[in-house]
mmCIF file with all atom_site columns, C-alpha atoms in Angstrom:
data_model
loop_
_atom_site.group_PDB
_atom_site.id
_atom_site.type_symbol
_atom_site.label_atom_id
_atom_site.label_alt_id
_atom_site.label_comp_id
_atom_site.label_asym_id
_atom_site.label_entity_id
_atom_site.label_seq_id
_atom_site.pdbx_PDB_ins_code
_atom_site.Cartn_x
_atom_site.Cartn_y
_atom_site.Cartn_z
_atom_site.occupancy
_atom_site.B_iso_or_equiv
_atom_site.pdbx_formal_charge
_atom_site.auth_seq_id
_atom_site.auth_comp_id
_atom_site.auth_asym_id
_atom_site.auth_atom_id
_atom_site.pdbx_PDB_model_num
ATOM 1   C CA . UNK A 1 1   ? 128.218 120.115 74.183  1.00 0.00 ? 13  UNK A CA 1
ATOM 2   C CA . UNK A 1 2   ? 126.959 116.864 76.075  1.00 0.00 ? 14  UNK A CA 1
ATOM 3   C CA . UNK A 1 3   ? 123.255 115.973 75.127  1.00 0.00 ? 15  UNK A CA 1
ATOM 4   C CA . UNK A 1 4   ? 121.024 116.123 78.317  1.00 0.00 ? 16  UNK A CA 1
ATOM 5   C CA . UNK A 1 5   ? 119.976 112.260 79.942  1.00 0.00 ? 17  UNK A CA 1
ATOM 6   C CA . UNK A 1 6   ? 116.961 114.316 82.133  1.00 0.00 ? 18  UNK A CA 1
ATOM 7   C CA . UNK A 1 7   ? 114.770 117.060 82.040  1.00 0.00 ? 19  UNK A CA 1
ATOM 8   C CA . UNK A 1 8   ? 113.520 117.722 85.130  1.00 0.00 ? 20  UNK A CA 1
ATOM 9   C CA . UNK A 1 9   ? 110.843 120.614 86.505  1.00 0.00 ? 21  UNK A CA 1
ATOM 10  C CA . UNK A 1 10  ? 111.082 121.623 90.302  1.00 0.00 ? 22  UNK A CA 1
ATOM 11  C CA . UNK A 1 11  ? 108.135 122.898 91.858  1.00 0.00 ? 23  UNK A CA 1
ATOM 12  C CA . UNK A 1 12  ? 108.592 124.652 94.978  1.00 0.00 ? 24  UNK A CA 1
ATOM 13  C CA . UNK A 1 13  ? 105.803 126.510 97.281  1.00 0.00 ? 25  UNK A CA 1
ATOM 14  C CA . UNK A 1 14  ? 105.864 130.682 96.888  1.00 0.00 ? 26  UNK A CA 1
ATOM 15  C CA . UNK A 1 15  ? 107.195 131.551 100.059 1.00 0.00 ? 27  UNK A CA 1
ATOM 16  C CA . UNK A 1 16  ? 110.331 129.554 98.825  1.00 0.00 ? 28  UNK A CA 1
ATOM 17  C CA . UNK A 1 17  ? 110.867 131.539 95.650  1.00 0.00 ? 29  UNK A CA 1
ATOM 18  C CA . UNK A 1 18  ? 113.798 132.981 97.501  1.00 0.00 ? 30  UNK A CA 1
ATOM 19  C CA . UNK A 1 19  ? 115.986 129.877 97.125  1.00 0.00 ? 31  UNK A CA 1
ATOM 20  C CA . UNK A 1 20  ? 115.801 130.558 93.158  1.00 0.00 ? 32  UNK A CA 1
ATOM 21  C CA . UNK A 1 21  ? 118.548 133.084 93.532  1.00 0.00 ? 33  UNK A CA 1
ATOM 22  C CA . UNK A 1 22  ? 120.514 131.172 95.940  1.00 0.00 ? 34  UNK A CA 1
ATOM 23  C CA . UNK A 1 23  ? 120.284 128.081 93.942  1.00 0.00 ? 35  UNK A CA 1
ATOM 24  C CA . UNK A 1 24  ? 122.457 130.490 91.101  1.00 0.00 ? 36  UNK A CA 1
ATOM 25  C CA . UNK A 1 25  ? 125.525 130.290 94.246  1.00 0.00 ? 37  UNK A CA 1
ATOM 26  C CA . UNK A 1 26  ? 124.793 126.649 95.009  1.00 0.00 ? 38  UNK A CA 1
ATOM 27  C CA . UNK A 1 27  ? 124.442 124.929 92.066  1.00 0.00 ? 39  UNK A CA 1
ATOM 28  C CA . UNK A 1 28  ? 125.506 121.337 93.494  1.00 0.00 ? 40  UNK A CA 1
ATOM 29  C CA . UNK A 1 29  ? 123.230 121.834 96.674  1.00 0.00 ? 41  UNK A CA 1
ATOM 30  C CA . UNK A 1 30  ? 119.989 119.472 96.332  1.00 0.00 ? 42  UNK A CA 1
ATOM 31  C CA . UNK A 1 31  ? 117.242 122.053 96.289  1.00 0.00 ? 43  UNK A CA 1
ATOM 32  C CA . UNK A 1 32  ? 114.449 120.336 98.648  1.00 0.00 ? 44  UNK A CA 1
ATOM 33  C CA . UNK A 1 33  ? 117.864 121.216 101.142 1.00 0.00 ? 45  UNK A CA 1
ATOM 34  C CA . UNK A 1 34  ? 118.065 124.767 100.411 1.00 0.00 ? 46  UNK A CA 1
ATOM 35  C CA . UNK A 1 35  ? 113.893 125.153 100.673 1.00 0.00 ? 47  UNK A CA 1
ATOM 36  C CA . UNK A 1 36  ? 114.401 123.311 104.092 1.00 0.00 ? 48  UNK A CA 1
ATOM 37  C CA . UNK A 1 37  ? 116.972 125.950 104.916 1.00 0.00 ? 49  UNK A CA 1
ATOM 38  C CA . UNK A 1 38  ? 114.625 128.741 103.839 1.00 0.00 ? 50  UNK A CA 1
ATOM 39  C CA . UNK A 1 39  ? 111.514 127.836 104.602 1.00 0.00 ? 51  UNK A CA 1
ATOM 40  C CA . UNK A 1 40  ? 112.463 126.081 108.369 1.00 0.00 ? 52  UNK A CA 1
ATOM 41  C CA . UNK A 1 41  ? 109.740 123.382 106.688 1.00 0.00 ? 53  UNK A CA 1
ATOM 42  C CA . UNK A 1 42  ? 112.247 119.651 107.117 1.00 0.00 ? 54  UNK A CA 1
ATOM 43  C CA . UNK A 1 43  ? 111.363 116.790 104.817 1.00 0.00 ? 55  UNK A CA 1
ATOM 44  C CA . UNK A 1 44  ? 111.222 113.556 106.371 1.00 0.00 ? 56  UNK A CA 1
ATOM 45  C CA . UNK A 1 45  ? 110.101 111.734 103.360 1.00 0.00 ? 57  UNK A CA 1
ATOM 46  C CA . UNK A 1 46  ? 110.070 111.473 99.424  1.00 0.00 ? 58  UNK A CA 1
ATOM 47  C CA . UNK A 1 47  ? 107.754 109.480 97.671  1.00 0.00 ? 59  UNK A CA 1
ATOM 48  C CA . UNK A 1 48  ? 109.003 108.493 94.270  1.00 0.00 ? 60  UNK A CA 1
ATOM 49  C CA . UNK A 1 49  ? 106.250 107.482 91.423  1.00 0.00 ? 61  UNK A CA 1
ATOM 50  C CA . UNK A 1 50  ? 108.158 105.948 88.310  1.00 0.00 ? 62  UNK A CA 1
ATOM 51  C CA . UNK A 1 51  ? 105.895 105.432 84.716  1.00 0.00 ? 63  UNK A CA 1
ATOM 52  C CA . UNK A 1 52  ? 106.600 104.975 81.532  1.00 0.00 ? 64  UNK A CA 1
ATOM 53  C CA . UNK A 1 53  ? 105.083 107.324 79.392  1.00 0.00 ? 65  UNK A CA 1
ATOM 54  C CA . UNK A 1 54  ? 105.480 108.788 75.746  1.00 0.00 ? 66  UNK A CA 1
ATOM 55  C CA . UNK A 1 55  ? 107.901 111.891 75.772  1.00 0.00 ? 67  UNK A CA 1
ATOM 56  C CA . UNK A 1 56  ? 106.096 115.380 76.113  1.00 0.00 ? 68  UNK A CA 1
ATOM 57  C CA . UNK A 1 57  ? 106.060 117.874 73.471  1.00 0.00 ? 69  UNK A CA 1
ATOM 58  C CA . UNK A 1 58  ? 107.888 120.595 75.541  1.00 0.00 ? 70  UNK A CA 1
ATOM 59  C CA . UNK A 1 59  ? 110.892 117.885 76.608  1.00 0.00 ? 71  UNK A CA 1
ATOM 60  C CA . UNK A 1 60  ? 111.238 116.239 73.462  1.00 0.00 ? 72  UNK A CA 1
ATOM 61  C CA . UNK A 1 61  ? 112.957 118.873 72.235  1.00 0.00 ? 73  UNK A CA 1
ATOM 62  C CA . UNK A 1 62  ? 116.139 118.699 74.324  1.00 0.00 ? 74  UNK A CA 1
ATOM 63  C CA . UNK A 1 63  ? 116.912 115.301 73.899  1.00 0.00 ? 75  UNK A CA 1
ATOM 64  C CA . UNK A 1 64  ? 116.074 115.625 69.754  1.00 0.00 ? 76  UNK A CA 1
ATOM 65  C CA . UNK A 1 65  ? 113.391 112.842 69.584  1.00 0.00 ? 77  UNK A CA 1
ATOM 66  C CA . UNK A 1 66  ? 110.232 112.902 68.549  1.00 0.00 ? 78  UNK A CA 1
ATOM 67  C CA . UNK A 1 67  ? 107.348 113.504 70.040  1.00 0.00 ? 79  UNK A CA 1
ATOM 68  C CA . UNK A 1 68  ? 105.734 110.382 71.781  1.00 0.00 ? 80  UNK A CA 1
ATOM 69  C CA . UNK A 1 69  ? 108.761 108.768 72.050  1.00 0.00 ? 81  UNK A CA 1
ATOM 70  C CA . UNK A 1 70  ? 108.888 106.102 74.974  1.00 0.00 ? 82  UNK A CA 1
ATOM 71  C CA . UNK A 1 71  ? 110.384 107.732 78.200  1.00 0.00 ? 83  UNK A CA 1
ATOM 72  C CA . UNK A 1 72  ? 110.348 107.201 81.813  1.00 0.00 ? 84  UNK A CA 1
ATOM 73  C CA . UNK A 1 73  ? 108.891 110.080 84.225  1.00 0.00 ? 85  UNK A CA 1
ATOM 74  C CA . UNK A 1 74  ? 109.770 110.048 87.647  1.00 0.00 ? 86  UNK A CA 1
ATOM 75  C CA . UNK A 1 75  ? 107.331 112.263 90.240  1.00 0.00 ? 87  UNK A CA 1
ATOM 76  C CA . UNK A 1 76  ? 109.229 112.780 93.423  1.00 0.00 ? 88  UNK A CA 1
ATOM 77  C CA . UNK A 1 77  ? 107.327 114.611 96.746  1.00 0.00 ? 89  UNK A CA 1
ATOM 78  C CA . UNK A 1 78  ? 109.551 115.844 99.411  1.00 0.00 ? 90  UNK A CA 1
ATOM 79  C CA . UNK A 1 79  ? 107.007 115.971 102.325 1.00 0.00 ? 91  UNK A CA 1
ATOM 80  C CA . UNK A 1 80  ? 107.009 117.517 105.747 1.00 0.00 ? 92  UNK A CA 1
ATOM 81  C CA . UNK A 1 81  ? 106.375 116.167 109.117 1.00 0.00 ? 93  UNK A CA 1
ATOM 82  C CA . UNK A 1 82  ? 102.765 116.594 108.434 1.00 0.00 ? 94  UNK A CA 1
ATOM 83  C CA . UNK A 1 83  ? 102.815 114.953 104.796 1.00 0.00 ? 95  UNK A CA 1
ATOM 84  C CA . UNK A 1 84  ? 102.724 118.417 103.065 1.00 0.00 ? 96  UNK A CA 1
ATOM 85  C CA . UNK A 1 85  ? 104.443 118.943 99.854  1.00 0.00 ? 97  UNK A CA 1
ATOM 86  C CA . UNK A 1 86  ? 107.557 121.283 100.141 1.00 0.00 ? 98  UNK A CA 1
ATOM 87  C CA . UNK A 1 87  ? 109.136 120.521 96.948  1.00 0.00 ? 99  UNK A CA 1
ATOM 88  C CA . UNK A 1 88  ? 108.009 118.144 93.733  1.00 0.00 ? 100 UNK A CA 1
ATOM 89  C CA . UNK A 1 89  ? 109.877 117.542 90.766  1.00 0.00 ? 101 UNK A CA 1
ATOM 90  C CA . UNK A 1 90  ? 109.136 115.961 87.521  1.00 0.00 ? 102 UNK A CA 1
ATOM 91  C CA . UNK A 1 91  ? 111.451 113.790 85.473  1.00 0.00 ? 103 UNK A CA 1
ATOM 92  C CA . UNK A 1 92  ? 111.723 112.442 81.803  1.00 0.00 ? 104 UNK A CA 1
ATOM 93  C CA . UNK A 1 93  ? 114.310 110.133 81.244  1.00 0.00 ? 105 UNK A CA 1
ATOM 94  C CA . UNK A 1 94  ? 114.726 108.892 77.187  1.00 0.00 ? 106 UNK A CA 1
ATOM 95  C CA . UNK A 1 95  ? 113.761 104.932 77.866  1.00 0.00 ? 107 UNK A CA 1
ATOM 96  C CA . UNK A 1 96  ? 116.841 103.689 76.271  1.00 0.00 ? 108 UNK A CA 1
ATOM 97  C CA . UNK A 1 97  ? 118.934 105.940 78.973  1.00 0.00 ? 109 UNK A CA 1
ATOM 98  C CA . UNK A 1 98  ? 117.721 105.009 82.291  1.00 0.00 ? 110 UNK A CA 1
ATOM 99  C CA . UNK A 1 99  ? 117.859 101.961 83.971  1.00 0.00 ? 111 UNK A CA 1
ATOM 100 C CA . UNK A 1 100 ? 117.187 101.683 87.906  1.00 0.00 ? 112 UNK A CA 1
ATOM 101 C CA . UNK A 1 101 ? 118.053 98.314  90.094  1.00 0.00 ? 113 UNK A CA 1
ATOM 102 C CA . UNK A 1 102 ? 117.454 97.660  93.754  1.00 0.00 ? 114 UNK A CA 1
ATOM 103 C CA . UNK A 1 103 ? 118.749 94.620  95.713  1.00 0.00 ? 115 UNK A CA 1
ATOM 104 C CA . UNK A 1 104 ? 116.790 93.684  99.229  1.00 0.00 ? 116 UNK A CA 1
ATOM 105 C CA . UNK A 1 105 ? 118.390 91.707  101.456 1.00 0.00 ? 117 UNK A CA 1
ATOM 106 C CA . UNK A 1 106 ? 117.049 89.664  104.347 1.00 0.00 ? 118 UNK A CA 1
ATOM 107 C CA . UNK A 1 107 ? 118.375 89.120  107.237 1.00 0.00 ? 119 UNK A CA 1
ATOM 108 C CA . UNK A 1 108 ? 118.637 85.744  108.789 1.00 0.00 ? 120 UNK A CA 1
ATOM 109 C CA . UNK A 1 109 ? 116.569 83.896  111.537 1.00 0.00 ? 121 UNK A CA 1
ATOM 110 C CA . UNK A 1 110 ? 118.350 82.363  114.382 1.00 0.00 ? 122 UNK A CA 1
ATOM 111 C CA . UNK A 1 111 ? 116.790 79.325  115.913 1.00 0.00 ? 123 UNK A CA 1
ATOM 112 C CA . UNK A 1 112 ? 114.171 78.065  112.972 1.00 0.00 ? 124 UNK A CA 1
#
């Protein structure tokens, strides 16, 4: 059996809890999608919080480390037109098994 790379909790709002049994039948569906479906509540943004932390007692576990090993926790909100939270998740990543790059590019001036 593969060992797991992320533990990650999904909090949705209670007049959601519905999508719980269609997420069963939709396994590769991203769940803030299938809230938006239920719910009629669209998310037009996600904040993303990344921080390295020491691995929690109750995630530990999967990954067999110890406790207070160093990990990386990712908080995600999927917000709504009026910045309300219709779906957060939270992540732990083992350090040594995550690794996250972006690349900006500018574009060009013409004329200076």
């Amino acid at each position: 059996m593969p060992k797991p790379v992320v533990v990650t909790f999904v909090y949705i709002l209670p007049n959601a809890k519905n999508v719980l049994n269609i997420i069963k039948n939709h396994p590769s569906e991203l769940i803030v999608s299938l809230v938006e479906q239920t719910t009629g509540r669209e998310c037009v943004e996600v904040r993303q919080t990344f921080s390295g932390t020491e691995m929690p007692e109750r995630v530990a576990q999967y990954f067999n480390l110890s406790v207070k090993s160093p990990s990386l926790r990712i908080l995600r909100q999927y917000l709504d037109e009026w910045g309300r939270t219709i779906v957060a998740s939270l992540s732990y990543h083992p350090a040594d098994k995550f690794s996250f790059s972006i690349s900006a590019k500018k574009k060009l001036s013409k004329g200076i």
